[in-house]
PDB file of C-alpha atoms in Angstrom:
ATOM      1  CA  UNK G   1       0.000   0.000   0.000  1.00  0.00           C
ATOM      2  CA  UNK G   2       1.402   3.379  -1.001  1.00  0.00           C
ATOM      3  CA  UNK G   3       1.795   6.405   1.279  1.00  0.00           C
ATOM      4  CA  UNK G   4      -1.065   8.155  -0.513  1.00  0.00           C
ATOM      5  CA  UNK G   5      -3.407   5.217   0.124  1.00  0.00           C
ATOM      6  CA  UNK G   6      -2.453   5.034   3.816  1.00  0.00           C
ATOM      7  CA  UNK G   7      -2.910   8.786   4.213  1.00  0.00           C
ATOM      8  CA  UNK G   8      -6.306   8.665   2.476  1.00  0.00           C
ATOM      9  CA  UNK G   9      -7.422   5.820   4.757  1.00  0.00           C
ATOM     10  CA  UNK G  10      -6.381   7.814   7.823  1.00  0.00           C
ATOM     11  CA  UNK G  11      -8.177  10.921   6.624  1.00  0.00           C
ATOM     12  CA  UNK G  12     -11.374   8.988   5.918  1.00  0.00           C
ATOM     13  CA  UNK G  13     -11.166   7.286   9.339  1.00  0.00           C
ATOM     14  CA  UNK G  14     -10.624  10.668  11.030  1.00  0.00           C
ATOM     15  CA  UNK G  15     -13.636  12.097   9.201  1.00  0.00           C
ATOM     16  CA  UNK G  16     -15.869   9.198  10.237  1.00  0.00           C
ATOM     17  CA  UNK G  17     -14.622   9.428  13.823  1.00  0.00           C
ATOM     18  CA  UNK G  18     -15.368  13.151  13.789  1.00  0.00           C
ATOM     19  CA  UNK G  19     -18.942  12.552  12.635  1.00  0.00           C
ATOM     20  CA  UNK G  20     -19.414   9.931  15.362  1.00  0.00           C
ATOM     21  CA  UNK G  21     -18.077  12.259  18.066  1.00  0.00           C
ATOM     22  CA  UNK G  22     -20.179  15.166  16.788  1.00  0.00           C
ATOM     23  CA  UNK G  23     -23.279  12.972  17.164  1.00  0.00           C
ATOM     24  CA  UNK G  24     -22.155  12.051  20.684  1.00  0.00           C
ATOM     25  CA  UNK G  25     -21.738  15.741  21.524  1.00  0.00           C
ATOM     26  CA  UNK G  26     -25.290  16.455  20.360  1.00  0.00           C
ATOM     27  CA  UNK G  27     -26.697  13.583  22.420  1.00  0.00           C
ATOM     28  CA  UNK G  28     -24.698  14.660  25.477  1.00  0.00           C
ATOM     29  CA  UNK G  29     -26.118  18.179  25.167  1.00  0.00           C
ATOM     30  CA  UNK G  30     -29.629  16.734  24.988  1.00  0.00           C
ATOM     31  CA  UNK G  31     -28.901  14.609  28.101  1.00  0.00           C
ATOM     32  CA  UNK G  32     -27.410  17.425  30.173  1.00  0.00           C
ATOM     33  CA  UNK G  33     -30.091  16.882  32.847  1.00  0.00           C
ATOM     34  CA  UNK G  34     -29.487  13.130  32.974  1.00  0.00           C
ATOM     35  CA  UNK G  35     -27.168  11.520  35.549  1.00  0.00           C
ATOM     36  CA  UNK G  36     -23.478  11.925  34.763  1.00  0.00           C
ATOM     37  CA  UNK G  37     -23.016   8.178  34.414  1.00  0.00           C
ATOM     38  CA  UNK G  38     -25.266   8.305  31.336  1.00  0.00           C
ATOM     39  CA  UNK G  39     -23.093  10.924  29.609  1.00  0.00           C
ATOM     40  CA  UNK G  40     -20.015   9.090  30.844  1.00  0.00           C
ATOM     41  CA  UNK G  41     -21.138   5.923  29.072  1.00  0.00           C
ATOM     42  CA  UNK G  42     -22.015   7.914  25.959  1.00  0.00           C
ATOM     43  CA  UNK G  43     -18.569   9.512  25.648  1.00  0.00           C
ATOM     44  CA  UNK G  44     -16.839   6.232  26.453  1.00  0.00           C
ATOM     45  CA  UNK G  45     -18.815   4.437  23.740  1.00  0.00           C
ATOM     46  CA  UNK G  46     -18.072   7.204  21.232  1.00  0.00           C
ATOM     47  CA  UNK G  47     -14.333   6.993  21.875  1.00  0.00           C
ATOM     48  CA  UNK G  48     -14.410   3.206  21.561  1.00  0.00           C
ATOM     49  CA  UNK G  49     -16.268   3.605  18.265  1.00  0.00           C
ATOM     50  CA  UNK G  50     -13.702   6.137  17.036  1.00  0.00           C
ATOM     51  CA  UNK G  51     -10.921   3.683  17.864  1.00  0.00           C
ATOM     52  CA  UNK G  52     -12.696   0.866  16.005  1.00  0.00           C
ATOM     53  CA  UNK G  53     -13.557   2.915  12.905  1.00  0.00           C
ATOM     54  CA  UNK G  54     -10.717   1.402  10.779  1.00  0.00           C
ATOM     55  CA  UNK G  55     -11.795  -2.123  11.779  1.00  0.00           C
ATOM     56  CA  UNK G  56     -15.472  -1.439  11.067  1.00  0.00           C
ATOM     57  CA  UNK G  57     -14.838   0.055   7.614  1.00  0.00           C
ATOM     58  CA  UNK G  58     -16.344  -2.981   5.762  1.00  0.00           C
ATOM     59  CA  UNK G  59     -19.689  -2.310   7.491  1.00  0.00           C
ATOM     60  CA  UNK G  60     -19.843   1.486   7.101  1.00  0.00           C
ATOM     61  CA  UNK G  61     -20.281   3.546   3.911  1.00  0.00           C
ATOM     62  CA  UNK G  62     -17.170   4.087   1.822  1.00  0.00           C
ATOM     63  CA  UNK G  63     -16.461   7.806   1.718  1.00  0.00           C
ATOM     64  CA  UNK G  64     -13.366   7.580  -0.443  1.00  0.00           C
ATOM     65  CA  UNK G  65     -13.599  10.097  -3.287  1.00  0.00           C
ATOM     66  CA  UNK G  66     -13.106   8.226  -6.561  1.00  0.00           C
ATOM     67  CA  UNK G  67     -11.506   9.802  -9.611  1.00  0.00           C
ATOM     68  CA  UNK G  68     -14.036  11.017 -12.183  1.00  0.00           C
ATOM     69  CA  UNK G  69     -13.384  10.000 -15.779  1.00  0.00           C
ATOM     70  CA  UNK G  70     -14.478  12.249 -18.689  1.00  0.00           C
ATOM     71  CA  UNK G  71     -13.995  10.285 -21.940  1.00  0.00           C
ATOM     72  CA  UNK G  72     -15.389  12.996 -24.250  1.00  0.00           C
ATOM     73  CA  UNK G  73     -13.095  15.643 -22.825  1.00  0.00           C
ATOM     74  CA  UNK G  74     -10.150  13.253 -23.001  1.00  0.00           C
ATOM     75  CA  UNK G  75     -10.863  12.530 -26.693  1.00  0.00           C
ATOM     76  CA  UNK G  76     -11.023  16.277 -27.357  1.00  0.00           C
ATOM     77  CA  UNK G  77      -7.584  16.751 -25.859  1.00  0.00           C
ATOM     78  CA  UNK G  78      -6.211  13.836 -27.905  1.00  0.00           C
ATOM     79  CA  UNK G  79      -7.559  15.368 -31.141  1.00  0.00           C
ATOM     80  CA  UNK G  80      -6.069  18.762 -30.337  1.00  0.00           C
ATOM     81  CA  UNK G  81      -2.719  17.192 -29.503  1.00  0.00           C
ATOM     82  CA  UNK G  82      -2.740  15.290 -32.838  1.00  0.00           C
ATOM     83  CA  UNK G  83      -3.510  18.464 -34.789  1.00  0.00           C
ATOM     84  CA  UNK G  84      -0.602  20.278 -33.170  1.00  0.00           C
ATOM     85  CA  UNK G  85       1.805  17.334 -33.510  1.00  0.00           C
ATOM     86  CA  UNK G  86       1.220  16.788 -37.261  1.00  0.00           C
ATOM     87  CA  UNK G  87       3.028  19.948 -38.577  1.00  0.00           C
ATOM     88  CA  UNK G  88       5.758  19.477 -35.979  1.00  0.00           C
ATOM     89  CA  UNK G  89       6.372  15.938 -37.215  1.00  0.00           C
ATOM     90  CA  UNK G  90       6.968  17.176 -40.762  1.00  0.00           C
ATOM     91  CA  UNK G  91       9.499  19.745 -39.606  1.00  0.00           C
ATOM     92  CA  UNK G  92      11.425  17.487 -37.208  1.00  0.00           C
ATOM     93  CA  UNK G  93      13.605  15.919 -39.862  1.00  0.00           C
ATOM     94  CA  UNK G  94      14.635  19.259 -41.372  1.00  0.00           C
ATOM     95  CA  UNK G  95      15.505  20.770 -37.996  1.00  0.00           C
ATOM     96  CA  UNK G  96      17.545  17.719 -37.028  1.00  0.00           C
ATOM     97  CA  UNK G  97      19.588  17.898 -40.247  1.00  0.00           C
ATOM     98  CA  UNK G  98      20.144  21.679 -39.963  1.00  0.00           C
ATOM     99  CA  UNK G  99      21.242  21.823 -36.285  1.00  0.00           C
ATOM    100  CA  UNK G 100      22.705  18.346 -35.883  1.00  0.00           C
ATOM    101  CA  UNK G 101      20.803  17.520 -32.667  1.00  0.00           C
ATOM    102  CA  UNK G 102      18.388  14.754 -31.839  1.00  0.00           C
ATOM    103  CA  UNK G 103      14.911  16.138 -31.158  1.00  0.00           C
ATOM    104  CA  UNK G 104      12.238  14.287 -29.170  1.00  0.00           C
ATOM    105  CA  UNK G 105      10.119  11.851 -31.132  1.00  0.00           C
ATOM    106  CA  UNK G 106       6.425  12.323 -31.856  1.00  0.00           C
ATOM    107  CA  UNK G 107       5.576  10.087 -28.891  1.00  0.00           C
ATOM    108  CA  UNK G 108       7.369  12.432 -26.514  1.00  0.00           C
ATOM    109  CA  UNK G 109      10.340  10.098 -25.853  1.00  0.00           C
ATOM    110  CA  UNK G 110      13.487  11.987 -24.842  1.00  0.00           C
ATOM    111  CA  UNK G 111      16.751  11.460 -26.734  1.00  0.00           C
ATOM    112  CA  UNK G 112      19.294   9.018 -25.359  1.00  0.00           C
ATOM    113  CA  UNK G 113      21.678  11.798 -24.281  1.00  0.00           C
ATOM    114  CA  UNK G 114      18.923  13.584 -22.356  1.00  0.00           C
ATOM    115  CA  UNK G 115      17.920  10.375 -20.612  1.00  0.00           C
ATOM    116  CA  UNK G 116      21.522   9.793 -19.598  1.00  0.00           C
ATOM    117  CA  UNK G 117      21.758  13.250 -18.035  1.00  0.00           C
ATOM    118  CA  UNK G 118      18.429  12.797 -16.225  1.00  0.00           C
ATOM    119  CA  UNK G 119      19.571   9.455 -14.843  1.00  0.00           C
ATOM    120  CA  UNK G 120      22.624  11.008 -13.163  1.00  0.00           C
ATOM    121  CA  UNK G 121      20.622  12.779 -10.445  1.00  0.00           C
ATOM    122  CA  UNK G 122      22.372  10.771  -7.772  1.00  0.00           C
ATOM    123  CA  UNK G 123      21.024  10.228  -4.245  1.00  0.00           C
ATOM    124  CA  UNK G 124      18.739  13.285  -4.464  1.00  0.00           C
ATOM    125  CA  UNK G 125      16.576  11.623  -7.104  1.00  0.00           C
ATOM    126  CA  UNK G 126      14.577   9.592  -4.546  1.00  0.00           C
ATOM    127  CA  UNK G 127      13.992  12.658  -2.400  1.00  0.00           C
ATOM    128  CA  UNK G 128      12.844  14.666  -5.388  1.00  0.00           C
ATOM    129  CA  UNK G 129      10.350  11.946  -6.289  1.00  0.00           C
ATOM    130  CA  UNK G 130       8.834  11.883  -2.785  1.00  0.00           C
ATOM    131  CA  UNK G 131       5.307  13.189  -3.121  1.00  0.00           C
ATOM    132  CA  UNK G 132       3.406  15.407  -0.686  1.00  0.00           C
ATOM    133  CA  UNK G 133       1.465  12.365   0.537  1.00  0.00           C
ATOM    134  CA  UNK G 134       4.660  10.891   1.986  1.00  0.00           C
ATOM    135  CA  UNK G 135       5.486  14.131   3.756  1.00  0.00           C
ATOM    136  CA  UNK G 136       1.967  14.466   5.183  1.00  0.00           C
ATOM    137  CA  UNK G 137       1.944  10.842   6.311  1.00  0.00           C
ATOM    138  CA  UNK G 138       5.304  11.363   8.018  1.00  0.00           C
ATOM    139  CA  UNK G 139       3.951  14.449   9.777  1.00  0.00           C
ATOM    140  CA  UNK G 140       0.895  12.508  10.959  1.00  0.00           C
ATOM    141  CA  UNK G 141       3.047   9.663  12.322  1.00  0.00           C
ATOM    142  CA  UNK G 142       5.398  12.160  13.971  1.00  0.00           C
ATOM    143  CA  UNK G 143       2.456  13.708  15.835  1.00  0.00           C
ATOM    144  CA  UNK G 144       1.290  10.241  16.936  1.00  0.00           C
ATOM    145  CA  UNK G 145       4.763   9.384  18.214  1.00  0.00           C
ATOM    146  CA  UNK G 146       5.044  12.691  20.107  1.00  0.00           C
ATOM    147  CA  UNK G 147       1.672  12.158  21.809  1.00  0.00           C
ATOM    148  CA  UNK G 148       2.506   8.582  22.803  1.00  0.00           C
ATOM    149  CA  UNK G 149       5.943   9.643  24.053  1.00  0.00           C
ATOM    150  CA  UNK G 150       4.440  12.376  26.217  1.00  0.00           C
ATOM    151  CA  UNK G 151       2.016   9.875  27.699  1.00  0.00           C
ATOM    152  CA  UNK G 152       4.736   7.305  28.410  1.00  0.00           C
ATOM    153  CA  UNK G 153       6.643  10.029  30.216  1.00  0.00           C
ATOM    154  CA  UNK G 154       3.567  10.612  32.407  1.00  0.00           C
ATOM    155  CA  UNK G 155       3.399   6.880  33.181  1.00  0.00           C
ATOM    156  CA  UNK G 156       7.039   6.932  34.227  1.00  0.00           C
ATOM    157  CA  UNK G 157       6.394   9.945  36.491  1.00  0.00           C
ATOM    158  CA  UNK G 158       3.530   8.099  38.211  1.00  0.00           C
ATOM    159  CA  UNK G 159       5.741   5.071  38.672  1.00  0.00           C
ATOM    160  CA  UNK G 160       8.397   7.223  40.381  1.00  0.00           C
ATOM    161  CA  UNK G 161       5.783   8.697  42.720  1.00  0.00           C
ATOM    162  CA  UNK G 162       4.602   5.208  43.608  1.00  0.00           C
ATOM    163  CA  UNK G 163       8.119   3.961  44.376  1.00  0.00           C
ATOM    164  CA  UNK G 164       8.902   6.882  46.686  1.00  0.00           C
ATOM    165  CA  UNK G 165       5.549   6.777  48.534  1.00  0.00           C
ATOM    166  CA  UNK G 166       4.936   4.930  51.804  1.00  0.00           C
ATOM    167  CA  UNK G 167       2.051   2.712  52.834  1.00  0.00           C
ATOM    168  CA  UNK G 168      -0.751   4.494  54.671  1.00  0.00           C
ATOM    169  CA  UNK G 169      -0.904   3.685  58.373  1.00  0.00           C
ATOM    170  CA  UNK G 170      -2.958   4.632  61.401  1.00  0.00           C
ATOM    171  CA  UNK G 171      -6.680   4.895  60.747  1.00  0.00           C
ATOM    172  CA  UNK G 172      -6.322   4.716  56.956  1.00  0.00           C
ATOM    173  CA  UNK G 173      -6.428   0.885  56.492  1.00  0.00           C
ATOM    174  CA  UNK G 174      -9.641   0.509  58.479  1.00  0.00           C
ATOM    175  CA  UNK G 175     -11.320   3.362  56.648  1.00  0.00           C
ATOM    176  CA  UNK G 176     -10.192   1.921  53.317  1.00  0.00           C
ATOM    177  CA  UNK G 177     -11.800  -1.428  54.138  1.00  0.00           C
ATOM    178  CA  UNK G 178     -15.069   0.256  55.139  1.00  0.00           C
ATOM    179  CA  UNK G 179     -15.102   2.409  51.991  1.00  0.00           C
ATOM    180  CA  UNK G 180     -14.505  -0.645  49.798  1.00  0.00           C
ATOM    181  CA  UNK G 181     -17.488  -2.329  51.409  1.00  0.00           C
ATOM    182  CA  UNK G 182     -19.717   0.686  50.761  1.00  0.00           C
ATOM    183  CA  UNK G 183     -18.621   1.023  47.130  1.00  0.00           C
ATOM    184  CA  UNK G 184     -18.903  -2.724  46.499  1.00  0.00           C
ATOM    185  CA  UNK G 185     -15.288  -3.201  45.438  1.00  0.00           C
ATOM    186  CA  UNK G 186     -13.624  -6.538  46.138  1.00  0.00           C
ATOM    187  CA  UNK G 187     -10.295  -5.929  44.448  1.00  0.00           C
ATOM    188  CA  UNK G 188      -7.241  -5.098  46.510  1.00  0.00           C
ATOM    189  CA  UNK G 189      -6.249  -1.432  46.362  1.00  0.00           C
ATOM    190  CA  UNK G 190      -2.921  -0.030  47.544  1.00  0.00           C
ATOM    191  CA  UNK G 191      -3.224   3.131  49.643  1.00  0.00           C
ATOM    192  CA  UNK G 192      -0.044   5.224  49.714  1.00  0.00           C
ATOM    193  CA  UNK G 193       1.041   8.554  51.200  1.00  0.00           C
ATOM    194  CA  UNK G 194       3.445  10.896  49.440  1.00  0.00           C
ATOM    195  CA  UNK G 195       4.880  14.333  50.320  1.00  0.00           C
ATOM    196  CA  UNK G 196       5.365  14.984  46.582  1.00  0.00           C
ATOM    197  CA  UNK G 197       1.687  15.418  45.760  1.00  0.00           C
ATOM    198  CA  UNK G 198      -0.970  17.789  47.033  1.00  0.00           C
ATOM    199  CA  UNK G 199      -4.049  16.080  45.566  1.00  0.00           C
ATOM    200  CA  UNK G 200      -5.627  12.652  46.053  1.00  0.00           C
ATOM    201  CA  UNK G 201      -5.327  10.663  42.835  1.00  0.00           C
ATOM    202  CA  UNK G 202      -5.624   7.125  41.544  1.00  0.00           C
ATOM    203  CA  UNK G 203      -4.390   5.048  38.621  1.00  0.00           C
ATOM    204  CA  UNK G 204      -3.935   1.413  37.630  1.00  0.00           C
ATOM    205  CA  UNK G 205      -6.231  -1.420  36.580  1.00  0.00           C
ATOM    206  CA  UNK G 206      -4.808  -4.771  37.660  1.00  0.00           C
ATOM    207  CA  UNK G 207      -3.019  -3.194  40.624  1.00  0.00           C
ATOM    208  CA  UNK G 208      -4.883   0.039  41.376  1.00  0.00           C
ATOM    209  CA  UNK G 209      -3.156   2.651  43.511  1.00  0.00           C
ATOM    210  CA  UNK G 210      -4.645   5.510  45.534  1.00  0.00           C
ATOM    211  CA  UNK G 211      -2.074   8.168  46.362  1.00  0.00           C
ATOM    212  CA  UNK G 212      -2.818  10.609  49.172  1.00  0.00           C
ATOM    213  CA  UNK G 213      -0.835  13.707  50.121  1.00  0.00           C
ATOM    214  CA  UNK G 214       1.202  13.335  53.289  1.00  0.00           C
ATOM    215  CA  UNK G 215      -0.715  16.203  54.905  1.00  0.00           C
ATOM    216  CA  UNK G 216      -3.885  14.060  54.717  1.00  0.00           C
ATOM    217  CA  UNK G 217      -2.817  12.553  58.067  1.00  0.00           C
ATOM    218  CA  UNK G 218      -4.339  15.671  59.625  1.00  0.00           C
ATOM    219  CA  UNK G 219      -7.669  15.412  57.788  1.00  0.00           C
ATOM    220  CA  UNK G 220     -10.874  14.756  59.640  1.00  0.00           C
ATOM    221  CA  UNK G 221     -12.456  11.316  59.513  1.00  0.00           C
ATOM    222  CA  UNK G 222     -15.312  12.670  57.385  1.00  0.00           C
ATOM    223  CA  UNK G 223     -12.965  14.099  54.750  1.00  0.00           C
ATOM    224  CA  UNK G 224     -10.992  10.867  54.571  1.00  0.00           C
ATOM    225  CA  UNK G 225     -14.202   8.918  54.053  1.00  0.00           C
ATOM    226  CA  UNK G 226     -15.350  11.250  51.268  1.00  0.00           C
ATOM    227  CA  UNK G 227     -12.019  11.098  49.449  1.00  0.00           C
ATOM    228  CA  UNK G 228     -11.810   7.315  49.680  1.00  0.00           C
ATOM    229  CA  UNK G 229     -15.348   6.867  48.379  1.00  0.00           C
ATOM    230  CA  UNK G 230     -14.593   9.140  45.438  1.00  0.00           C
ATOM    231  CA  UNK G 231     -11.340   7.428  44.475  1.00  0.00           C
ATOM    232  CA  UNK G 232     -12.719   3.915  44.929  1.00  0.00           C
ATOM    233  CA  UNK G 233     -15.636   4.813  42.664  1.00  0.00           C
ATOM    234  CA  UNK G 234     -13.060   5.545  39.955  1.00  0.00           C
ATOM    235  CA  UNK G 235     -11.497   2.113  40.517  1.00  0.00           C
ATOM    236  CA  UNK G 236     -14.838   0.272  40.468  1.00  0.00           C
ATOM    237  CA  UNK G 237     -15.919   2.027  37.259  1.00  0.00           C
ATOM    238  CA  UNK G 238     -12.615   1.349  35.459  1.00  0.00           C
ATOM    239  CA  UNK G 239     -12.091   5.048  34.752  1.00  0.00           C
ATOM    240  CA  UNK G 240      -8.322   4.780  34.486  1.00  0.00           C
ATOM    241  CA  UNK G 241      -8.626   2.260  31.651  1.00  0.00           C
ATOM    242  CA  UNK G 242     -11.041   4.592  29.851  1.00  0.00           C
ATOM    243  CA  UNK G 243      -8.584   7.447  30.356  1.00  0.00           C
ATOM    244  CA  UNK G 244      -5.941   5.338  28.581  1.00  0.00           C
ATOM    245  CA  UNK G 245      -8.412   4.676  25.779  1.00  0.00           C
ATOM    246  CA  UNK G 246      -9.048   8.400  25.359  1.00  0.00           C
ATOM    247  CA  UNK G 247      -5.325   9.097  25.202  1.00  0.00           C
ATOM    248  CA  UNK G 248      -4.871   6.402  22.551  1.00  0.00           C
ATOM    249  CA  UNK G 249      -7.631   7.857  20.382  1.00  0.00           C
ATOM    250  CA  UNK G 250      -6.131  11.339  20.773  1.00  0.00           C
ATOM    251  CA  UNK G 251      -2.739  10.002  19.708  1.00  0.00           C
ATOM    252  CA  UNK G 252      -4.144   8.430  16.531  1.00  0.00           C
ATOM    253  CA  UNK G 253      -6.416  11.315  15.488  1.00  0.00           C
ATOM    254  CA  UNK G 254      -4.395  14.137  17.015  1.00  0.00           C
ATOM    255  CA  UNK G 255      -5.328  16.494  14.169  1.00  0.00           C
ATOM    256  CA  UNK G 256      -9.046  16.219  14.939  1.00  0.00           C
ATOM    257  CA  UNK G 257     -10.139  18.730  17.630  1.00  0.00           C
ATOM    258  CA  UNK G 258     -13.337  16.776  18.316  1.00  0.00           C
ATOM    259  CA  UNK G 259     -11.257  13.897  19.664  1.00  0.00           C
ATOM    260  CA  UNK G 260      -9.586  16.132  22.260  1.00  0.00           C
ATOM    261  CA  UNK G 261     -12.966  17.597  23.192  1.00  0.00           C
ATOM    262  CA  UNK G 262     -14.406  14.098  23.680  1.00  0.00           C
ATOM    263  CA  UNK G 263     -11.484  13.012  25.882  1.00  0.00           C
ATOM    264  CA  UNK G 264     -11.858  16.152  27.997  1.00  0.00           C
ATOM    265  CA  UNK G 265     -15.620  15.693  28.369  1.00  0.00           C
ATOM    266  CA  UNK G 266     -15.076  12.054  29.349  1.00  0.00           C
ATOM    267  CA  UNK G 267     -12.695  13.157  32.120  1.00  0.00           C
ATOM    268  CA  UNK G 268     -15.199  15.729  33.418  1.00  0.00           C
ATOM    269  CA  UNK G 269     -18.093  13.251  33.397  1.00  0.00           C
ATOM    270  CA  UNK G 270     -15.929  10.705  35.235  1.00  0.00           C
ATOM    271  CA  UNK G 271     -15.438  13.130  38.107  1.00  0.00           C
ATOM    272  CA  UNK G 272     -19.091  14.201  38.233  1.00  0.00           C
ATOM    273  CA  UNK G 273     -20.242  10.555  38.170  1.00  0.00           C
ATOM    274  CA  UNK G 274     -18.014   9.782  41.165  1.00  0.00           C
ATOM    275  CA  UNK G 275     -19.357  12.870  42.942  1.00  0.00           C
ATOM    276  CA  UNK G 276     -22.864  11.524  42.396  1.00  0.00           C
ATOM    277  CA  UNK G 277     -21.813   8.149  43.825  1.00  0.00           C
ATOM    278  CA  UNK G 278     -20.439   9.771  46.982  1.00  0.00           C
ATOM    279  CA  UNK G 279     -23.675  11.746  47.490  1.00  0.00           C
ATOM    280  CA  UNK G 280     -25.750   8.616  46.808  1.00  0.00           C
ATOM    281  CA  UNK G 281     -23.852   6.790  49.570  1.00  0.00           C
ATOM    282  CA  UNK G 282     -25.197   9.200  52.185  1.00  0.00           C
ATOM    283  CA  UNK G 283     -22.983  12.284  52.059  1.00  0.00           C
ATOM    284  CA  UNK G 284     -24.821  15.583  52.295  1.00  0.00           C
ATOM    285  CA  UNK G 285     -24.232  17.565  49.056  1.00  0.00           C
ATOM    286  CA  UNK G 286     -23.346  20.829  50.812  1.00  0.00           C
ATOM    287  CA  UNK G 287     -20.865  19.023  53.086  1.00  0.00           C
ATOM    288  CA  UNK G 288     -19.262  17.242  50.159  1.00  0.00           C
ATOM    289  CA  UNK G 289     -18.998  20.461  48.121  1.00  0.00           C
ATOM    290  CA  UNK G 290     -17.327  22.196  51.074  1.00  0.00           C
ATOM    291  CA  UNK G 291     -14.697  19.476  51.456  1.00  0.00           C
ATOM    292  CA  UNK G 292     -14.046  19.399  47.723  1.00  0.00           C
ATOM    293  CA  UNK G 293     -13.573  23.153  47.580  1.00  0.00           C
ATOM    294  CA  UNK G 294     -11.254  23.106  50.595  1.00  0.00           C
ATOM    295  CA  UNK G 295      -9.083  20.412  48.972  1.00  0.00           C
ATOM    296  CA  UNK G 296      -8.901  22.376  45.725  1.00  0.00           C
ATOM    297  CA  UNK G 297      -7.965  25.611  47.517  1.00  0.00           C
ATOM    298  CA  UNK G 298      -5.178  23.913  49.445  1.00  0.00           C
ATOM    299  CA  UNK G 299      -3.565  22.671  46.268  1.00  0.00           C
ATOM    300  CA  UNK G 300       0.123  23.594  46.312  1.00  0.00           C
ATOM    301  CA  UNK G 301       2.609  23.340  43.429  1.00  0.00           C
ATOM    302  CA  UNK G 302       4.552  20.513  45.070  1.00  0.00           C
ATOM    303  CA  UNK G 303       4.727  18.335  41.971  1.00  0.00           C
ATOM    304  CA  UNK G 304       2.864  18.090  38.717  1.00  0.00           C
ATOM    305  CA  UNK G 305       0.063  15.539  38.577  1.00  0.00           C
ATOM    306  CA  UNK G 306       0.762  12.741  36.069  1.00  0.00           C
ATOM    307  CA  UNK G 307      -1.317  13.353  32.958  1.00  0.00           C
ATOM    308  CA  UNK G 308      -3.104   9.997  33.106  1.00  0.00           C
ATOM    309  CA  UNK G 309      -3.872  10.042  36.845  1.00  0.00           C
ATOM    310  CA  UNK G 310      -7.434  10.668  38.035  1.00  0.00           C
ATOM    311  CA  UNK G 311      -6.954  13.861  40.036  1.00  0.00           C
ATOM    312  CA  UNK G 312      -9.802  14.491  42.466  1.00  0.00           C
ATOM    313  CA  UNK G 313      -9.825  18.305  42.495  1.00  0.00           C
ATOM    314  CA  UNK G 314      -8.664  19.880  39.250  1.00  0.00           C
ATOM    315  CA  UNK G 315      -9.457  23.589  39.456  1.00  0.00           C
ATOM    316  CA  UNK G 316     -10.424  23.752  35.782  1.00  0.00           C
ATOM    317  CA  UNK G 317     -13.356  21.395  36.495  1.00  0.00           C
ATOM    318  CA  UNK G 318     -14.351  22.730  39.893  1.00  0.00           C
ATOM    319  CA  UNK G 319     -17.091  25.204  38.976  1.00  0.00           C
ATOM    320  CA  UNK G 320     -19.130  22.729  36.938  1.00  0.00           C
ATOM    321  CA  UNK G 321     -18.719  19.993  39.522  1.00  0.00           C
ATOM    322  CA  UNK G 322     -19.809  22.189  42.426  1.00  0.00           C
ATOM    323  CA  UNK G 323     -22.886  23.300  40.503  1.00  0.00           C
ATOM    324  CA  UNK G 324     -23.726  19.684  39.694  1.00  0.00           C
ATOM    325  CA  UNK G 325     -23.311  18.587  43.330  1.00  0.00           C
ATOM    326  CA  UNK G 326     -25.457  21.390  44.728  1.00  0.00           C
ATOM    327  CA  UNK G 327     -28.175  20.846  42.146  1.00  0.00           C
TER     328      UNK G 327
END
């Protein structure tokens, strides 16, 4: 398959993914009064569909633009070319005898000497023949590699935080067990404390990790319970795996702004859905909103949050979440 064919397939897949995500955005707007878990499932399904678009191409309409043939126009050009070539053919022999040079034939074939000169282009000949499709495909793949590399760097940063953290002690293990019972989570979850972070966060699927700031030792029992319920809801729902999925789709279709919008909306709906779970488990909305706001205000620039981690109190999402909780 040539570079042009690969590039065309990618462009068609990006266009189909964009249409799918635009439909999801319209449905999400219509469901703005529905529970957040409904919109969460909608965005997750749309991103999965965008990822599977190349695999589902046999079952969806082919949007590839085919070349249009115009036989009548082509015959007109052939007739005009013949009319022009006829007088030139009669004069070719006279001009060759007068000037002593070999002119091109009527079929357009270059003389042997000209072909020899053209064949001596050297190593630059392959570069000169590289079409714009190859350059555009290379640019697309370069963007994919940069996005994946940035994400792998975030994974490595989270791994370093995990290695330098310590296991939570004191009242934390008992509260973790009680919160797991309330959420309905049977999987083992590691609870760690780190002085290098200011926000509660979680990541991992097979071995999920909840990382708490070291200053959380001074939190009240109610705040600890709220934070644990929120983070364990992420683990039960598999939000970290969906966050990876969103990053993968963004890496493939990085030129499509709708993909980045969908990944961002998925992250917002994940947080709001967990807020709803905490309130549904018996936490008063005003109390929960107060704790969430206090955690966000106390955020200090100790260390950057890994890009893939589920950060409990991102300030960019706080206004919408507080409104949703209080409503």
